[in-house]
mmCIF file of C-alpha atoms in Angstrom:
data_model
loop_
_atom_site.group_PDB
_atom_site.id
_atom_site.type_symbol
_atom_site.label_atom_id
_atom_site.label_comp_id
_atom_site.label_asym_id
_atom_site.label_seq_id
_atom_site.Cartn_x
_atom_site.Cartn_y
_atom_site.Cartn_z
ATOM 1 C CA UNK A 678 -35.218 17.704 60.602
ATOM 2 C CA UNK A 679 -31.829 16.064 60.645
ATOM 3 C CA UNK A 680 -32.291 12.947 62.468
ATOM 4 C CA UNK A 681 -35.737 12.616 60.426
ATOM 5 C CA UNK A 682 -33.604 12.981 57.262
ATOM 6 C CA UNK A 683 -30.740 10.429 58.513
ATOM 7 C CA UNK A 684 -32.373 7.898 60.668
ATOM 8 C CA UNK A 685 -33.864 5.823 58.451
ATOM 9 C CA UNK A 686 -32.505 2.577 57.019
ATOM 10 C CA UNK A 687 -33.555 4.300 53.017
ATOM 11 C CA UNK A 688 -32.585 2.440 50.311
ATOM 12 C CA UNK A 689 -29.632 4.698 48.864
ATOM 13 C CA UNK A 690 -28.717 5.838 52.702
ATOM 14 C CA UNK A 691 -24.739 6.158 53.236
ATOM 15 C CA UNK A 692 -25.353 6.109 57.154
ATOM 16 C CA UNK A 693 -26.190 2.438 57.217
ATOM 17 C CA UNK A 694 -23.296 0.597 55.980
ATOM 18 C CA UNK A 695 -23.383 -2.962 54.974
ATOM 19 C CA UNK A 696 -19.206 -3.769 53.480
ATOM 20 C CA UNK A 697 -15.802 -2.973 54.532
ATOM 21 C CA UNK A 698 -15.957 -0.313 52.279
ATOM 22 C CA UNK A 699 -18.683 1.318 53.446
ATOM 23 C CA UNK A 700 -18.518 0.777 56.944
ATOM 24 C CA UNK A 701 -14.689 2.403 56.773
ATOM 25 C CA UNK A 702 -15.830 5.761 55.503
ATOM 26 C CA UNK A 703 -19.047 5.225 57.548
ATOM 27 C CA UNK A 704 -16.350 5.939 60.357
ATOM 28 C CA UNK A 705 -14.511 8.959 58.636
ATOM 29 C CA UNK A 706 -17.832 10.105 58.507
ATOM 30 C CA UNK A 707 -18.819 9.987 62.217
ATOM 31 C CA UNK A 708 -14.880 11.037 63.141
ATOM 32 C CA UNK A 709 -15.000 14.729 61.129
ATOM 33 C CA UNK A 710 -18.585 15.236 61.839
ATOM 34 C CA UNK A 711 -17.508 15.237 65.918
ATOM 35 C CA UNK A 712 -14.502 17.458 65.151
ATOM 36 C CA UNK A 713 -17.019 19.755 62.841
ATOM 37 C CA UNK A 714 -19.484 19.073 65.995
ATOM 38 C CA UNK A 715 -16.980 20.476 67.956
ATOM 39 C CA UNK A 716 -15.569 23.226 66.344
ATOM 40 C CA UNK A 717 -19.529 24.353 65.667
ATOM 41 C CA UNK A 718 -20.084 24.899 69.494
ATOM 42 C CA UNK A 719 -16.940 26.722 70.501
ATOM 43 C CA UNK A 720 -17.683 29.222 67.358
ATOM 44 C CA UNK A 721 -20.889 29.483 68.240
ATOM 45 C CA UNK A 722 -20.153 30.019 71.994
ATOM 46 C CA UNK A 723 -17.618 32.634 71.362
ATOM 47 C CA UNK A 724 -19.712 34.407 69.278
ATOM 48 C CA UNK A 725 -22.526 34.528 72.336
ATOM 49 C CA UNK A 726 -19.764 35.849 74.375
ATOM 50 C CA UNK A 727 -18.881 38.603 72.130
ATOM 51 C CA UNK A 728 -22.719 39.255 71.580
ATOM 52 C CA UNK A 729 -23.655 39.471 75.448
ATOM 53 C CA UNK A 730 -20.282 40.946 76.888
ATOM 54 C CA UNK A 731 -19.957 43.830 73.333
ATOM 55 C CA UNK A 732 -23.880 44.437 73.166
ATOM 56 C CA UNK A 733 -24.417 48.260 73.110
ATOM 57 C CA UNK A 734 -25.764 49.825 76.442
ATOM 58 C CA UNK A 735 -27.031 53.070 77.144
ATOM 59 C CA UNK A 736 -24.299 55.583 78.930
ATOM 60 C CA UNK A 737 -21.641 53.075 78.531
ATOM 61 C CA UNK A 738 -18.937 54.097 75.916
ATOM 62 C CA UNK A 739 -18.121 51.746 73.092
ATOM 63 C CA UNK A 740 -15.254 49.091 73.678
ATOM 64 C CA UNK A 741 -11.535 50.093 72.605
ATOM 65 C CA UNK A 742 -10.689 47.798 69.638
ATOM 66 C CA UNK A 743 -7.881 45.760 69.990
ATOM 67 C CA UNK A 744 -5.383 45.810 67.533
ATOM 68 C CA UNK A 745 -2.280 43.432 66.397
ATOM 69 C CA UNK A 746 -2.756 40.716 69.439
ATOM 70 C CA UNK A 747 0.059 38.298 68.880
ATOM 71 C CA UNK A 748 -0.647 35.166 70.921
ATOM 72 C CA UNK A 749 -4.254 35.296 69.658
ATOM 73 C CA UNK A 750 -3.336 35.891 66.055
ATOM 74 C CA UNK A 751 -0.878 32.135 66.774
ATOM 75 C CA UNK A 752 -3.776 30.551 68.950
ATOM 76 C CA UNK A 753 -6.512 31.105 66.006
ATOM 77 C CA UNK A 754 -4.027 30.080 62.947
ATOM 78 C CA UNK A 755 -2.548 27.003 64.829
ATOM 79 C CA UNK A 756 -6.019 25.616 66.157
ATOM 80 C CA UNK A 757 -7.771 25.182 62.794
ATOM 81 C CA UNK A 758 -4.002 23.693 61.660
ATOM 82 C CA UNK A 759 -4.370 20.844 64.418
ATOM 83 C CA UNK A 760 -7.707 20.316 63.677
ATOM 84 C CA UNK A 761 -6.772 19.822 60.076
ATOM 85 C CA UNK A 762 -3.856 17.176 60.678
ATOM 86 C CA UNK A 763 -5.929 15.496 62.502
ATOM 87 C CA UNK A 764 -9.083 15.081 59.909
ATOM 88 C CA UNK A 765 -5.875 14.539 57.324
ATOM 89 C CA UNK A 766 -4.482 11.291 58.336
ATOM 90 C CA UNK A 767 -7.821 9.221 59.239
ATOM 91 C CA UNK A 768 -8.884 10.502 55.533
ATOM 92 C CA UNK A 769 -5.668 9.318 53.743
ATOM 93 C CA UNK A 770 -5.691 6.308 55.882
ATOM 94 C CA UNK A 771 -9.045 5.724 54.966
ATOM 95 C CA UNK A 772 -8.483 6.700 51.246
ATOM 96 C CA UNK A 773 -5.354 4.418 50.978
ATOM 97 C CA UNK A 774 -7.336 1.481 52.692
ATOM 98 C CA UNK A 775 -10.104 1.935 50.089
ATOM 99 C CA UNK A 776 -8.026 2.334 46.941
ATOM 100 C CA UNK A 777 -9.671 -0.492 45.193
ATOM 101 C CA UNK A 778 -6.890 -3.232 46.140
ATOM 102 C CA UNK A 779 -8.459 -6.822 46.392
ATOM 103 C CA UNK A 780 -6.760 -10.234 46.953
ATOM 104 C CA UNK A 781 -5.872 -12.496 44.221
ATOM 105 C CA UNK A 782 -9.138 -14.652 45.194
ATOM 106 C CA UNK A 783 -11.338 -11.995 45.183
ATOM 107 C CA UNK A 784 -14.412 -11.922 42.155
ATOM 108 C CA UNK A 785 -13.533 -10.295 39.341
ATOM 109 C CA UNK A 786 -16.546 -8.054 38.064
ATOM 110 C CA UNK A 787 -16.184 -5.402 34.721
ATOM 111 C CA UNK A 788 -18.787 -2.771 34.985
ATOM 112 C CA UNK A 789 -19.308 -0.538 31.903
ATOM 113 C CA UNK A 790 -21.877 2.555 31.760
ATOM 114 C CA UNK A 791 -23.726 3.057 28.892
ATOM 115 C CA UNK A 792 -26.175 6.055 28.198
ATOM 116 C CA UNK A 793 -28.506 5.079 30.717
ATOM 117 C CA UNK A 794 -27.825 1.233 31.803
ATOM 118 C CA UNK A 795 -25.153 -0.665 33.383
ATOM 119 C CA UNK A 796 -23.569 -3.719 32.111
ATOM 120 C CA UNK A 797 -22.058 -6.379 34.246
ATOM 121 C CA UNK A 798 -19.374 -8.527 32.898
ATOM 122 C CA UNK A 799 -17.798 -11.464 34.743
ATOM 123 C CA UNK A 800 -14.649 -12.442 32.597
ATOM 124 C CA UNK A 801 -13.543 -15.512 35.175
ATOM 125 C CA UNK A 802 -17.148 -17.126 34.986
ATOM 126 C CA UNK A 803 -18.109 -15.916 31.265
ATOM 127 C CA UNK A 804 -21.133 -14.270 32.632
ATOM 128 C CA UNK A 805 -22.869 -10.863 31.291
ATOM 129 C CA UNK A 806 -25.421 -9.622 32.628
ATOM 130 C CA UNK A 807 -27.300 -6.023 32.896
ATOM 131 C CA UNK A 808 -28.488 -3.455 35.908
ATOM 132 C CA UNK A 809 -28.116 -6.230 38.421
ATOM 133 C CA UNK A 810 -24.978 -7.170 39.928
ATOM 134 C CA UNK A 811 -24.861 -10.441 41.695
ATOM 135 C CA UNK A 812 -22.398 -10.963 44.327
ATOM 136 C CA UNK A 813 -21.848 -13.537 47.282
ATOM 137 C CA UNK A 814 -21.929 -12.448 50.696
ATOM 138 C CA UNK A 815 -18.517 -12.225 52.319
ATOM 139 C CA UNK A 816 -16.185 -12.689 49.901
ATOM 140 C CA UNK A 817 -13.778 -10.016 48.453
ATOM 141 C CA UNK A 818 -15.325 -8.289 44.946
ATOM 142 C CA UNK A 819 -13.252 -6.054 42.901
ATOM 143 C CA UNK A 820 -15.174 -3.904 40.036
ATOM 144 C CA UNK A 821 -13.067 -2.583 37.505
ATOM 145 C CA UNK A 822 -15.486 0.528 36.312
ATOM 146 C CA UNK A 823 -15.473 2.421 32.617
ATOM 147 C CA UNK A 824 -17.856 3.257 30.579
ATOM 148 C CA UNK A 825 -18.741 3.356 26.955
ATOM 149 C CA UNK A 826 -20.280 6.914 25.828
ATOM 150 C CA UNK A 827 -19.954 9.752 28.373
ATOM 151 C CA UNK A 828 -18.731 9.832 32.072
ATOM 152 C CA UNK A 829 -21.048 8.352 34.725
ATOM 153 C CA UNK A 830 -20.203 7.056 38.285
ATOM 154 C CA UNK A 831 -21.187 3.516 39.713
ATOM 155 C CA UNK A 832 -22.485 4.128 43.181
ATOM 156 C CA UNK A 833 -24.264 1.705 45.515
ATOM 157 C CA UNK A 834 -24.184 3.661 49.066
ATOM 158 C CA UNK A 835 -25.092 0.800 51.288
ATOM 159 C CA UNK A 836 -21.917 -1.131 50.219
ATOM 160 C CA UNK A 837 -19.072 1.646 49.238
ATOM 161 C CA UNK A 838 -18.160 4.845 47.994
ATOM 162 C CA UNK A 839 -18.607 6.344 44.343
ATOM 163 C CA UNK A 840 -16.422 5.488 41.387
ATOM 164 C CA UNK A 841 -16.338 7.301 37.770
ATOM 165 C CA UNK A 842 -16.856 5.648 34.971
ATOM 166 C CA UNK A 843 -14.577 7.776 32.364
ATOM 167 C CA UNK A 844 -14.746 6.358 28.357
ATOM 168 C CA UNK A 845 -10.723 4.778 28.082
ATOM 169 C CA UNK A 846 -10.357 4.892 31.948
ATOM 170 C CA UNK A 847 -10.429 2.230 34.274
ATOM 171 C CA UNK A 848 -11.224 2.755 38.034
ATOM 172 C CA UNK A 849 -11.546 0.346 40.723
ATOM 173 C CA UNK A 850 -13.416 -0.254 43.773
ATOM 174 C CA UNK A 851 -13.459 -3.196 46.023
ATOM 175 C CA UNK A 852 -15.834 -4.158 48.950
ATOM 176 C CA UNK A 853 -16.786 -7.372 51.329
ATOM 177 C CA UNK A 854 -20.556 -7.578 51.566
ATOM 178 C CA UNK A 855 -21.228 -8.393 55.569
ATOM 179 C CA UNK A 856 -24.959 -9.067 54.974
ATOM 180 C CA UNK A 857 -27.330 -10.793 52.418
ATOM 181 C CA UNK A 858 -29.667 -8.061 50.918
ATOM 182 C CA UNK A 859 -30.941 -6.082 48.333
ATOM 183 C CA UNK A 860 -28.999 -3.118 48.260
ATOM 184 C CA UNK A 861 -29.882 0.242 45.518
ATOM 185 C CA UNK A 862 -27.487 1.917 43.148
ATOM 186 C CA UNK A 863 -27.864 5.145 41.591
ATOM 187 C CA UNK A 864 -25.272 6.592 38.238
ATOM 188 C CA UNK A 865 -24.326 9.438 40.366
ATOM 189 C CA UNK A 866 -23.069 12.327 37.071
ATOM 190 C CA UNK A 867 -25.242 13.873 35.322
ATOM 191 C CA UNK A 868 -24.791 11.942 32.014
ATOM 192 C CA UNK A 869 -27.680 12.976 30.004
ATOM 193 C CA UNK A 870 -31.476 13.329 29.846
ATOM 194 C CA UNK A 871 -32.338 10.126 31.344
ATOM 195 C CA UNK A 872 -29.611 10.493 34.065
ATOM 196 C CA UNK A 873 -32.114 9.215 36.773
ATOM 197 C CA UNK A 874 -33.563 6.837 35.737
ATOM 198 C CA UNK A 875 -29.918 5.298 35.518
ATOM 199 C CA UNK A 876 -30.179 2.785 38.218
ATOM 200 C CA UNK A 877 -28.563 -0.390 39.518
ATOM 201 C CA UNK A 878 -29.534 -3.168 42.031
ATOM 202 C CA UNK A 879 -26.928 -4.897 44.154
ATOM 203 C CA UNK A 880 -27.818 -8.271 44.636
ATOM 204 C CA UNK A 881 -25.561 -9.901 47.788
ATOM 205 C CA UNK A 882 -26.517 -13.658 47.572
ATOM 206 C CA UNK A 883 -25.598 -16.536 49.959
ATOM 207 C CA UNK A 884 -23.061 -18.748 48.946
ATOM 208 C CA UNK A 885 -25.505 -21.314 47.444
ATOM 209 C CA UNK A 886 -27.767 -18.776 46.002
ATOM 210 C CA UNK A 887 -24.708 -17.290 44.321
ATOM 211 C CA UNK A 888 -23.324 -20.803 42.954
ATOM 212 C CA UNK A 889 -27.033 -21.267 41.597
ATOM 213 C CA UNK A 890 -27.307 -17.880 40.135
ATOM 214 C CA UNK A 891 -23.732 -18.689 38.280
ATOM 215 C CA UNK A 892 -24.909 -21.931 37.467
ATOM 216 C CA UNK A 893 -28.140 -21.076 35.326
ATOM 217 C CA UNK A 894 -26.360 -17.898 33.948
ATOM 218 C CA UNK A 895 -23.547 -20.030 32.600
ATOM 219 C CA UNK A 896 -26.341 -22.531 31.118
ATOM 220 C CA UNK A 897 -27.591 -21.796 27.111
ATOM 221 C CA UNK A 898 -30.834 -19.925 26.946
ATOM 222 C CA UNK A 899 -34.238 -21.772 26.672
ATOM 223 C CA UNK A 900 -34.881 -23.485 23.540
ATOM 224 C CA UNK A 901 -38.817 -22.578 22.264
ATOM 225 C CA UNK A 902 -41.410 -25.136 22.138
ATOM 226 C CA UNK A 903 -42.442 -26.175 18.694
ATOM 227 C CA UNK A 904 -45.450 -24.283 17.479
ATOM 228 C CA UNK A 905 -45.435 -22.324 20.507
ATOM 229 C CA UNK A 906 -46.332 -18.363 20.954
ATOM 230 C CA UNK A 907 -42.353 -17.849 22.693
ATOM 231 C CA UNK A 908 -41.239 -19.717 19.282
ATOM 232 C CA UNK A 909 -43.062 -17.250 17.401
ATOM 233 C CA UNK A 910 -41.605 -14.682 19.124
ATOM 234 C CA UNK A 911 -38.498 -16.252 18.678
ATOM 235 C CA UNK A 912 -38.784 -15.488 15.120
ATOM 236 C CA UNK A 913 -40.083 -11.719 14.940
ATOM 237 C CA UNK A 914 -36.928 -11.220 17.362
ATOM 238 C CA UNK A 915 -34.730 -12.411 14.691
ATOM 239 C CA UNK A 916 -36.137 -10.363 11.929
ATOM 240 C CA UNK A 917 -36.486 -6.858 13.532
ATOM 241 C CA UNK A 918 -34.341 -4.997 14.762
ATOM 242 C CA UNK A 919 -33.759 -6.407 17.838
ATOM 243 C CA UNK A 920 -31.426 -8.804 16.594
ATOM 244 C CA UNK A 921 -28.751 -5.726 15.632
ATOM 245 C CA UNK A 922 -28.429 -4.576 19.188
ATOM 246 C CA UNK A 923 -29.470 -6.932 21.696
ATOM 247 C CA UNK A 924 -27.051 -10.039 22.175
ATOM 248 C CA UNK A 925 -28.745 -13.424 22.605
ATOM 249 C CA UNK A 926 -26.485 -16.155 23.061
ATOM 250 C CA UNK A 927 -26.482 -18.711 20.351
ATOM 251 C CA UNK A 928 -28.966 -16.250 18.426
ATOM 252 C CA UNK A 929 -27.698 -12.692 18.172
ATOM 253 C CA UNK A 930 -24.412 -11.181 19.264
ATOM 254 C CA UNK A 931 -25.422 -7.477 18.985
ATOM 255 C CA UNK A 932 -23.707 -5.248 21.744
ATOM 256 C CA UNK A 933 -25.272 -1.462 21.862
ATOM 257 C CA UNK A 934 -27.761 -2.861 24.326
ATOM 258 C CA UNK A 935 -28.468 -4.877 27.348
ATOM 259 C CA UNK A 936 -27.569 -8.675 26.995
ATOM 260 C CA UNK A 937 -31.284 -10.762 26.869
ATOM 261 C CA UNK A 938 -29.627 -14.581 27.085
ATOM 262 C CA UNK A 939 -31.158 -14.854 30.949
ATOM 263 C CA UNK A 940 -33.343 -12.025 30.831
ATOM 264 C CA UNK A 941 -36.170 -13.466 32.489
ATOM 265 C CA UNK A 942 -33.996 -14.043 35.551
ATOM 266 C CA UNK A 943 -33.859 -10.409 36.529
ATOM 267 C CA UNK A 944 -36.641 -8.395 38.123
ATOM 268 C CA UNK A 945 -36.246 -5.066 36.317
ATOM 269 C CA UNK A 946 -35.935 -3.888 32.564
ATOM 270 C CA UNK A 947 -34.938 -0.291 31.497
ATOM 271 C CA UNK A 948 -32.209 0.448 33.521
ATOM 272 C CA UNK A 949 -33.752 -0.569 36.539
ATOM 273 C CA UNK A 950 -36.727 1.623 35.607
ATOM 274 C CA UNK A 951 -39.210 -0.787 35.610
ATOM 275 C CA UNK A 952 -40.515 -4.356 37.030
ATOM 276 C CA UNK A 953 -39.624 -7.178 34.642
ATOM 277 C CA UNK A 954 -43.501 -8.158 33.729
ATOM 278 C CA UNK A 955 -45.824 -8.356 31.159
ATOM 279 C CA UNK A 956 -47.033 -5.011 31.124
ATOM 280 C CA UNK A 957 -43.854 -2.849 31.007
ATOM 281 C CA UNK A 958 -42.434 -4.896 28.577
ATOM 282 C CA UNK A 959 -44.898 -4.446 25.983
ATOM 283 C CA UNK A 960 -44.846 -0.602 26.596
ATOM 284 C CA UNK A 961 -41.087 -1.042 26.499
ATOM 285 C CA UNK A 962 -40.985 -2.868 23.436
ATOM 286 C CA UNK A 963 -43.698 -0.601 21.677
ATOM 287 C CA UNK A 964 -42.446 2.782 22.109
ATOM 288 C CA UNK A 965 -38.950 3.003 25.189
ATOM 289 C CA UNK A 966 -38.365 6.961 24.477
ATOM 290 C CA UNK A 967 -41.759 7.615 25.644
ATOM 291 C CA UNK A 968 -41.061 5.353 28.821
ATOM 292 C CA UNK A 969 -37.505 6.471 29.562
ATOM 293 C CA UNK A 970 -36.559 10.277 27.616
ATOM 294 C CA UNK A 971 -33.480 9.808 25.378
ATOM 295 C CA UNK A 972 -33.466 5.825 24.876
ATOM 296 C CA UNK A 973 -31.602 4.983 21.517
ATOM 297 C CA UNK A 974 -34.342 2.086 21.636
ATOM 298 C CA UNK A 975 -36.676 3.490 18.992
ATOM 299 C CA UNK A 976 -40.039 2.388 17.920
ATOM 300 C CA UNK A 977 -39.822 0.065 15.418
ATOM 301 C CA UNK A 978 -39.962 0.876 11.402
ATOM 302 C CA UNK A 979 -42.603 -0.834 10.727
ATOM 303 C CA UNK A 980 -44.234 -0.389 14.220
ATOM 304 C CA UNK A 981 -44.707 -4.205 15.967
ATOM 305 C CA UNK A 982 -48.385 -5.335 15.827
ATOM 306 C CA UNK A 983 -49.728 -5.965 19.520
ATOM 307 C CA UNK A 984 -49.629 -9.732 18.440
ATOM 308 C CA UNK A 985 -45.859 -9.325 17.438
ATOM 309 C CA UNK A 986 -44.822 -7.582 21.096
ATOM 310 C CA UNK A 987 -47.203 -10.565 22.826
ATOM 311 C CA UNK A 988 -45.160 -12.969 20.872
ATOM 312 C CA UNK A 989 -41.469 -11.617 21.704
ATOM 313 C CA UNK A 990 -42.316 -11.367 25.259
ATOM 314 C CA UNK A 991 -43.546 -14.587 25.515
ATOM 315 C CA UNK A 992 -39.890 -15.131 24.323
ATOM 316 C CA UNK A 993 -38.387 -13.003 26.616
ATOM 317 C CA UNK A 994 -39.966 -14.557 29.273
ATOM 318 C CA UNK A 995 -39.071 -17.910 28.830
ATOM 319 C CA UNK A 996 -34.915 -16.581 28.698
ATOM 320 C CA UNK A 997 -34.658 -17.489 32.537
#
């Protein structure tokens, strides 16, 4: 049962590390689990010992307990103490070496949790984005981590450790991505009803794929044909209540949820819930609580005709 539950390559598995983050715990890991290997079988045989060598046999009078042995009472408080000292310094080693310090080159990335999405802010490239975080292969990342309700924790196994996001706190994790890939995330504290279906996507892009990814996030949104069905929806955006929460840029600068400029560019909606297509976003935009428990997205007052939601995601979709 354990090396069917750890072999695998699974999407959220800590065992197959792909950054210098990950990879140095990967080894803290494997480095305690020998020592806790270790100390498991000489337990395990002493307690055989005792079991064959103590078991009760017929005519033979009990064993005469042994009381007050010095040298083993030293022997069985200073073994566990070595053992200790020496899990101790590769885990402050290995805590100091992941403390979140990046060089002065590295990307700059803000993350902030919301109840139950992740936003993505890139303050040296004037880039916000939602649920997936872009990043280019081999090059030092820093993530500077709060969040803007209740505590959650940013966690993408393949590529580091966990970090809490704590309202008025900032934390800090860095990493090196070794490999291009499309790595899971997961909030990982409880932070509310919809607390799983909190999830991320860490997108680790070549260096050209991440210049081009910069490039068309940094360009305005798509501009409507005339008299077209996205223009339409254009216009049923800006009169119900999307417009209050959802920033657009150059149409809307509402901030309670996800950013839509380049929305069409990412292959999930709610949270990472759901594939970015027709379909979910028209059950998305009708009714989100019944999609994803909890969402402050409510149904609309009036409710959206089913021409109204085919018009705004023909807007949507054209926000690439």
């Amino acid at each position: 049962m354990f090396l069917l539950g750890c072999g695998g390559p699974f999407p959220q598995s800590t065992l197959h590390p792909h950054s210098d983050f990950a990879r140095a715990t990967d080894v803290l890991f494997t480095d305690i689990f020998w020592w806790a290997a270790a100390v498991f079988v000489v337990v395990e045989a002493l307690l055989l010992v005792a079991l064959v060598r103590f078991r009760h046999r017929e005519g033979r009078p009990a064993p005469k307990p042994t009381h007050g042995h010095t040298l083993m009472e030293i022997a069985w408080t200073l073994a566990p103490a070595v053992i200790l000292v020496f899990v101790a310094v590769p885990t402050v080693r290995t805590i100091f070496a992941t403390a979140g310090d990046a060089p002065p080159d590295a990307l700059k990335v803000e993350v902030i949790g919301h109840q139950w999405w992740w936003e993505f802010k890139y303050p040296e490239l004037g880039i916000t984005t939602a649920n997936e975080l872009h990043v280019p292969v081999a090059k030092a990342v820093q993530v500077a981590i709060t969040s803007a309700d209740v505590i959650h924790s940013f966690w993408a196994p393949p590529l580091g450790g966990k970090r809490d996001a704590i309202p008025g706190q900032v934390n800090r994790i860095a990493f090196r991505a070794d490999s291009v890939g499309d790595y899971s995330g997961q909030c990982a504290e409880f932070c509310g009803a919809s607390h799983a279906n909190m999830r991320l996507r860490v997108l680790v892009d070549s260096d050209a794929g991440f210049t081009a990814w910069v490039r068309d996030q940094q360009s305005p949104p798509a501009t409507p044909a005339k008299a077209s069905l996205a223009e339409q929806g254009k216009a049923i955006y800006a009169r119900a209540a999307c417009i209050g929460c959802h920033a657009i840029q150059g149409v809307s600068p509402g901030t309670i949820g996800p950013n839509l400029t380049h929305v069409a560019s990412r292959t999930t909606i709610a949270g990472g819930l759901f594939p970015d297509d027709s379909a979910h976003l028209a059950g998305w935009i009708a009714d989100a609580p019944a999609l994803k428990p909890g969402s402050i997205m409510t149904r609309m007052k009036p409710p959206l005709t089913d021409a109204d939601i085919a018009a705004i995601i023909a807007y949507l979709q054209s926000l690439k």
